[in-house]
mmCIF file with all atom_site columns, C-alpha atoms in Angstrom:
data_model
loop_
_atom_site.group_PDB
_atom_site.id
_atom_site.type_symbol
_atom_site.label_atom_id
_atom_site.label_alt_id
_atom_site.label_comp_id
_atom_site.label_asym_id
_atom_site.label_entity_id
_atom_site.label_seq_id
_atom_site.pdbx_PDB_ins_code
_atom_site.Cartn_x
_atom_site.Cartn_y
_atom_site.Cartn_z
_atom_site.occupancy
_atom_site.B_iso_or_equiv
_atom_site.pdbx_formal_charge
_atom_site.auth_seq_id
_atom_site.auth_comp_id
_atom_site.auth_asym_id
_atom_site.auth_atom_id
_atom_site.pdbx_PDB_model_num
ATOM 1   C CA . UNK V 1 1   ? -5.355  13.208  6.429   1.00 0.00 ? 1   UNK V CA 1
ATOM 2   C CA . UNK V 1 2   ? -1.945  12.402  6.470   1.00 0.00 ? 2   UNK V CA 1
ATOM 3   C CA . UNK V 1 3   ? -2.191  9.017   7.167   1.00 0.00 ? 3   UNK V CA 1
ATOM 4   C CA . UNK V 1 4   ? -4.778  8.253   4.270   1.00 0.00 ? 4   UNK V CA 1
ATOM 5   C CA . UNK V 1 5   ? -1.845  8.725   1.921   1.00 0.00 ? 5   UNK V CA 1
ATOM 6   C CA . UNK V 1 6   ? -0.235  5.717   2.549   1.00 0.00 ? 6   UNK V CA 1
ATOM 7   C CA . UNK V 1 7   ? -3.434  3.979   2.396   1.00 0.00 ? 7   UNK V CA 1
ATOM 8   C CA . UNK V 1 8   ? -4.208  5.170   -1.701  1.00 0.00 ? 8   UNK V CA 1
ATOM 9   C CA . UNK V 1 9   ? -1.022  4.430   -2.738  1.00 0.00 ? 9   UNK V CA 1
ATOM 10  C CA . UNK V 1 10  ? -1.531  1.028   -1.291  1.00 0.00 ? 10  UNK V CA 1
ATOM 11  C CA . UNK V 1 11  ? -4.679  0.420   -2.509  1.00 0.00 ? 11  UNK V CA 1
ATOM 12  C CA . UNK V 1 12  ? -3.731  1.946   -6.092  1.00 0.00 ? 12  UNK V CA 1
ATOM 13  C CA . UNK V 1 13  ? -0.476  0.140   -6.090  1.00 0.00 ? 13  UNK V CA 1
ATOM 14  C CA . UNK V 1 14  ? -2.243  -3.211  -5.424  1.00 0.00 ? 14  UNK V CA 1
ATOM 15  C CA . UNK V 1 15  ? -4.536  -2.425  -8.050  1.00 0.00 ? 15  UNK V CA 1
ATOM 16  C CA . UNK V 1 16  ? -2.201  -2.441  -11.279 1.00 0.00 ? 16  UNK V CA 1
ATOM 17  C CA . UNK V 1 17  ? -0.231  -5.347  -9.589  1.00 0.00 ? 17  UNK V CA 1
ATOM 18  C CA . UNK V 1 18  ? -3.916  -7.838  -9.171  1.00 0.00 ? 18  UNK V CA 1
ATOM 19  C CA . UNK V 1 19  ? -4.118  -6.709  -12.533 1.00 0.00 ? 19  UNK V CA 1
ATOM 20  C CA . UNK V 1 20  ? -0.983  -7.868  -13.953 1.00 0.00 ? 20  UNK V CA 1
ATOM 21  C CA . UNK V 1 21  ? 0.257   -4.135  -14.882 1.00 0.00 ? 21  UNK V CA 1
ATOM 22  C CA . UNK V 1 22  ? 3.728   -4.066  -16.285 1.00 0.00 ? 22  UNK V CA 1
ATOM 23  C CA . UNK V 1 23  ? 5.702   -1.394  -17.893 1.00 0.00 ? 23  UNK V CA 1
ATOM 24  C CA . UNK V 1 24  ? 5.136   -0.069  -21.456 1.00 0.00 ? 24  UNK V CA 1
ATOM 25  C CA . UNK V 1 25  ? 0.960   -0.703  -20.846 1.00 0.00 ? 25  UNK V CA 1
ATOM 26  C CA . UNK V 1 26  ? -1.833  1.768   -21.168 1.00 0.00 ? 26  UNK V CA 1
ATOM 27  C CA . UNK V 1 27  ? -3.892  2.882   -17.914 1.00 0.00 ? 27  UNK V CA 1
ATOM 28  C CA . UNK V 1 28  ? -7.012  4.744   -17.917 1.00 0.00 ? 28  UNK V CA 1
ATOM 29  C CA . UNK V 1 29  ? -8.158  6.249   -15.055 1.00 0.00 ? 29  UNK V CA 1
ATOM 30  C CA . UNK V 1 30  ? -11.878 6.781   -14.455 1.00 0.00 ? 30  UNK V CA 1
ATOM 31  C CA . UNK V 1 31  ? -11.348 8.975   -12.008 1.00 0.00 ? 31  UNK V CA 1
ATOM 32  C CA . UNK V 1 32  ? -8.308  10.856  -12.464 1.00 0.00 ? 32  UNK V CA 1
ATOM 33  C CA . UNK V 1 33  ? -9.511  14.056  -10.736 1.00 0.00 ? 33  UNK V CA 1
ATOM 34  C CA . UNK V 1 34  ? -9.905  12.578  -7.389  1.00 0.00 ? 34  UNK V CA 1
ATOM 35  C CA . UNK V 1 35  ? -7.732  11.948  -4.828  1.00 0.00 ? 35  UNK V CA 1
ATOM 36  C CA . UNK V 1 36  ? -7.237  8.310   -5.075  1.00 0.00 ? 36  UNK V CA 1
ATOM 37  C CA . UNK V 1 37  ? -7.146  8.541   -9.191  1.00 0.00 ? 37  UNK V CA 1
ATOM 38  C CA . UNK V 1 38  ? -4.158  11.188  -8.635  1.00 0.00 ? 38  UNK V CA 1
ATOM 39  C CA . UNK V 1 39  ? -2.344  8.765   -7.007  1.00 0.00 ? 39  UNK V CA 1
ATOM 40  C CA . UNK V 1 40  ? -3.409  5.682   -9.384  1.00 0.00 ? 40  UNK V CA 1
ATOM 41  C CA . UNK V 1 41  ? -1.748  7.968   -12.162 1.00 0.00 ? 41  UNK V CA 1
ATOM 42  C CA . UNK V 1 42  ? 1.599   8.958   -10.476 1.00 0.00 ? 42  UNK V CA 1
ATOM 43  C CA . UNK V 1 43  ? 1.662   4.931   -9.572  1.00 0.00 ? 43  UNK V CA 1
ATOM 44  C CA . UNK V 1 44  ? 1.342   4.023   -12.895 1.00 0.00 ? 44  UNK V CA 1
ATOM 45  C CA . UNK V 1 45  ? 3.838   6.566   -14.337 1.00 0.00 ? 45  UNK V CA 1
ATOM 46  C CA . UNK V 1 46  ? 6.557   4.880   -11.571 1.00 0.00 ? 46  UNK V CA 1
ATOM 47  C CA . UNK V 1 47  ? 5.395   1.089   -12.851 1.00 0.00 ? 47  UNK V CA 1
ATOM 48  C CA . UNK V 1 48  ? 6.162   2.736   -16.512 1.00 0.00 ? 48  UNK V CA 1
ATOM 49  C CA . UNK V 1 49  ? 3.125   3.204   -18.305 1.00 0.00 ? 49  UNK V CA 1
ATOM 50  C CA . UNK V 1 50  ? 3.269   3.626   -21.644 1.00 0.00 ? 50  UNK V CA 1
ATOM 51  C CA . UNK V 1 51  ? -0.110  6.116   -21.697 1.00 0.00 ? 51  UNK V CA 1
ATOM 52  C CA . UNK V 1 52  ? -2.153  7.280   -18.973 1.00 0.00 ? 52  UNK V CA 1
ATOM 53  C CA . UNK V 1 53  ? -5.739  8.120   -20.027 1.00 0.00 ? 53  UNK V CA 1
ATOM 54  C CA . UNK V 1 54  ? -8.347  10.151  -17.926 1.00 0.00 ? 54  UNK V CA 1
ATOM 55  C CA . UNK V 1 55  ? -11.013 10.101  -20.263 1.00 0.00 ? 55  UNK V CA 1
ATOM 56  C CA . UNK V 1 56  ? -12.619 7.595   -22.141 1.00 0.00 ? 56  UNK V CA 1
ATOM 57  C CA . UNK V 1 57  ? -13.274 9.948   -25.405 1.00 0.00 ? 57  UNK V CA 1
ATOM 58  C CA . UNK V 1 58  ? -9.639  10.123  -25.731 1.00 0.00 ? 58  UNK V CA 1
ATOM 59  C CA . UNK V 1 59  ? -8.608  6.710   -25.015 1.00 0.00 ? 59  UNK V CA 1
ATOM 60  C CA . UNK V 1 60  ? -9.421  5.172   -28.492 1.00 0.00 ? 60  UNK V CA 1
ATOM 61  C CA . UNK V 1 61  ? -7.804  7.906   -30.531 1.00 0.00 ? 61  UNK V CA 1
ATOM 62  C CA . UNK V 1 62  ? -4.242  7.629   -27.739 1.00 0.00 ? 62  UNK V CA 1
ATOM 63  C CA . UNK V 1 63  ? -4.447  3.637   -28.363 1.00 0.00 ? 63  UNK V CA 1
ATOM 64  C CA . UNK V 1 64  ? -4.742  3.879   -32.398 1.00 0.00 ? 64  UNK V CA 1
ATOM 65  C CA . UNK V 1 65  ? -8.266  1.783   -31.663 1.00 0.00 ? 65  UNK V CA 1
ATOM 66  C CA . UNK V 1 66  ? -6.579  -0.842  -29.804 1.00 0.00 ? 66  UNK V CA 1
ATOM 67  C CA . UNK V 1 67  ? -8.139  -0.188  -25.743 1.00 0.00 ? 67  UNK V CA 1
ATOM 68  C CA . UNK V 1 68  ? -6.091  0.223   -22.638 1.00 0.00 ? 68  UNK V CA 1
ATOM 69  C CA . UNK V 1 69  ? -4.613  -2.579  -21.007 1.00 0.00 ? 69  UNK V CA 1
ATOM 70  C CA . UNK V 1 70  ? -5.851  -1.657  -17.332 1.00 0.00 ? 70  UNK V CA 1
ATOM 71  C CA . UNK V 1 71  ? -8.138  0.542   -16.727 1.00 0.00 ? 71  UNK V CA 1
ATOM 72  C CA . UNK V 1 72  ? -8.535  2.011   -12.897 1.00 0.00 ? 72  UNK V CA 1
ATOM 73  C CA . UNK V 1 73  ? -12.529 2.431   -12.645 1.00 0.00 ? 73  UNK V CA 1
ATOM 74  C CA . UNK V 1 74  ? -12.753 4.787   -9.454  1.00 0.00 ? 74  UNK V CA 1
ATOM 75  C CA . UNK V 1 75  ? -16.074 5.974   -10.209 1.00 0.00 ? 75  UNK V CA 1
ATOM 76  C CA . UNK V 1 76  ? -19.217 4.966   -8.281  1.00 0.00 ? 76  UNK V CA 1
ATOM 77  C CA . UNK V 1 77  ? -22.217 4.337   -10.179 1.00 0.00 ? 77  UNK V CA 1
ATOM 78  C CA . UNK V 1 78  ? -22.441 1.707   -13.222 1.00 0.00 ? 78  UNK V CA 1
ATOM 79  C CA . UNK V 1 79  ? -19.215 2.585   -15.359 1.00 0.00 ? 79  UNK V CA 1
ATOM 80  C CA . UNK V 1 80  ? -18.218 -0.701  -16.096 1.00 0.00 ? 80  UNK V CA 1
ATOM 81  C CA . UNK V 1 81  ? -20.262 -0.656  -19.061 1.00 0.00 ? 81  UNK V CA 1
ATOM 82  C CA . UNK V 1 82  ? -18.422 2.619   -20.270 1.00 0.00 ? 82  UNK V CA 1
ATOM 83  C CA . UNK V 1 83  ? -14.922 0.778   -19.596 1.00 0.00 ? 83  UNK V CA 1
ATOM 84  C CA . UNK V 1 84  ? -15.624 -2.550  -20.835 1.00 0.00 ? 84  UNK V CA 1
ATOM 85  C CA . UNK V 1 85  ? -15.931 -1.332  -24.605 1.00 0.00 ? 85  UNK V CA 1
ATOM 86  C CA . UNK V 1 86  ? -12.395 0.625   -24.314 1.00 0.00 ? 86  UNK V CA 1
ATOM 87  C CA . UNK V 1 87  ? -9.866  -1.994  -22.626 1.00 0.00 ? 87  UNK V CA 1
ATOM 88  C CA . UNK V 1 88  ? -7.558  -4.009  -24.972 1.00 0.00 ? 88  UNK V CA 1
ATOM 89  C CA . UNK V 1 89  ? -8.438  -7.739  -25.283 1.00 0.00 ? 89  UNK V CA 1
ATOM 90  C CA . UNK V 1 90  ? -6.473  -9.121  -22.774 1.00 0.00 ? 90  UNK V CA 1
ATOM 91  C CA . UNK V 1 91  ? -6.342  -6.338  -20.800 1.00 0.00 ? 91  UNK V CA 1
ATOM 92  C CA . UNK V 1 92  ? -8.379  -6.293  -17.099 1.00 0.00 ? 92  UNK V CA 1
ATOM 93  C CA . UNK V 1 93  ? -11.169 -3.279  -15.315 1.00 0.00 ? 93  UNK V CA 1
ATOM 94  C CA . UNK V 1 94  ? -10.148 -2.831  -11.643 1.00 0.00 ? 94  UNK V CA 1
ATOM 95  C CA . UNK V 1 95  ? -12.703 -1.581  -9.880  1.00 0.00 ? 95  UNK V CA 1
ATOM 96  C CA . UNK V 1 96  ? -11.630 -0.002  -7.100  1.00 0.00 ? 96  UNK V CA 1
ATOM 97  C CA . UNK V 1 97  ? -14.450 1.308   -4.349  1.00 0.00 ? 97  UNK V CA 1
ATOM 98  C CA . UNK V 1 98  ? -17.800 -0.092  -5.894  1.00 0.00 ? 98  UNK V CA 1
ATOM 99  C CA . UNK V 1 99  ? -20.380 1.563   -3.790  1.00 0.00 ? 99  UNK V CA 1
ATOM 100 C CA . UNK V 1 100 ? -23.359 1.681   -6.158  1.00 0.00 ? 100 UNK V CA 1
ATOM 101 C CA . UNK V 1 101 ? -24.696 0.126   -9.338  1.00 0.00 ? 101 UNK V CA 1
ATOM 102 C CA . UNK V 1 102 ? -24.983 -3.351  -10.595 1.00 0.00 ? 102 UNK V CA 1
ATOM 103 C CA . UNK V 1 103 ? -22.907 -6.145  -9.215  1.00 0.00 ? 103 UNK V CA 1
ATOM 104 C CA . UNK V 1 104 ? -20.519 -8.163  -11.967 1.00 0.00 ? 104 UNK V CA 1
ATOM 105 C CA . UNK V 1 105 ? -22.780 -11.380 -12.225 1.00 0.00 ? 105 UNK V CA 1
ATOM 106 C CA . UNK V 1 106 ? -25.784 -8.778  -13.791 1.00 0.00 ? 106 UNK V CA 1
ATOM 107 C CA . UNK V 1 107 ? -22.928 -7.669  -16.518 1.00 0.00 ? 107 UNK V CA 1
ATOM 108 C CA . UNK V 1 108 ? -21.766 -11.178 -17.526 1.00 0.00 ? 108 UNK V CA 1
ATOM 109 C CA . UNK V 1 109 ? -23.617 -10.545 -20.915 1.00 0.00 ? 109 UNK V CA 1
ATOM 110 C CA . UNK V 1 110 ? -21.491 -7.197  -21.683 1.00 0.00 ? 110 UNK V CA 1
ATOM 111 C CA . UNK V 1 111 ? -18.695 -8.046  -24.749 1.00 0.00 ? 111 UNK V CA 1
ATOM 112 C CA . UNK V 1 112 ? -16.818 -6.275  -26.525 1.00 0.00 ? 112 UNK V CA 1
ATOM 113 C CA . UNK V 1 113 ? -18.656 -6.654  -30.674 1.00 0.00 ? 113 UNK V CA 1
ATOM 114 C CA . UNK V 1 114 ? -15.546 -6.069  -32.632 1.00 0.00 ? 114 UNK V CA 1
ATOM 115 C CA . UNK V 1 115 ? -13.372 -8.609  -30.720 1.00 0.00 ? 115 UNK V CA 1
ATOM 116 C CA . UNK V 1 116 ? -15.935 -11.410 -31.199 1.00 0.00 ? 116 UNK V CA 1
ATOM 117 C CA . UNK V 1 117 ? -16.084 -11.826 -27.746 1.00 0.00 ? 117 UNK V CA 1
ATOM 118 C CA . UNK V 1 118 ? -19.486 -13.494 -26.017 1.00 0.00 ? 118 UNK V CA 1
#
């Protein structure tokens, strides 16, 4: 087990970098209870996030409205659609682990209404 360790923190630290993460941002994590989301949320506290989020209730209220600027979606299944609405315009979904639900080209039509996005 040891040796998956290095792994996450890889993986998670890889993550907010594709992603363009930089310090002062917002993160929620989808999956903050799990052991990869545990370490997605101590990475992000040493990049310097501003907020780190673990539920998507409380994200719009911790934000003033505004949406994250990364969110972590470690959740299998078709969350995308939950995180979509709650990320800040120019802010980016990594989805980390997909191993169910629809593929991105079936969610192309998903926008966010109050941006005036699609």
């Amino acid at each position: 087990m040891a040796c998956a360790l290095p792994t996450a923190l890889l993986t998670e630290f890889g993550a907010l970098t594709a992603a363009g993460f930089r310090s002062g941002q917002s993160v929620l994590s989808t999956g903050a209870s799990t052991g990869i989301g545990m370490i997605g949320v101590q990475v992000a506290r040493i990049l310097g996030a501003s907020k780190i989020i673990a539920t998507t209730r409380a994200m719009l209220a911790a934000t003033d409205g505004e949406g994250v600027d990364a969110v972590l979606d470690h959740v299998t299944g078709d969350t995308f659609a939950v995180c979509l609405p709650v990320t800040a315009v120019d802010g980016q979904v990594v989805d980390i682990g997909r191993l169910a639900g629809a593929v991105y080209s079936e969610r192309s039509s998903l926008r966010r209404s109050d941006q005036g996005w699609g």
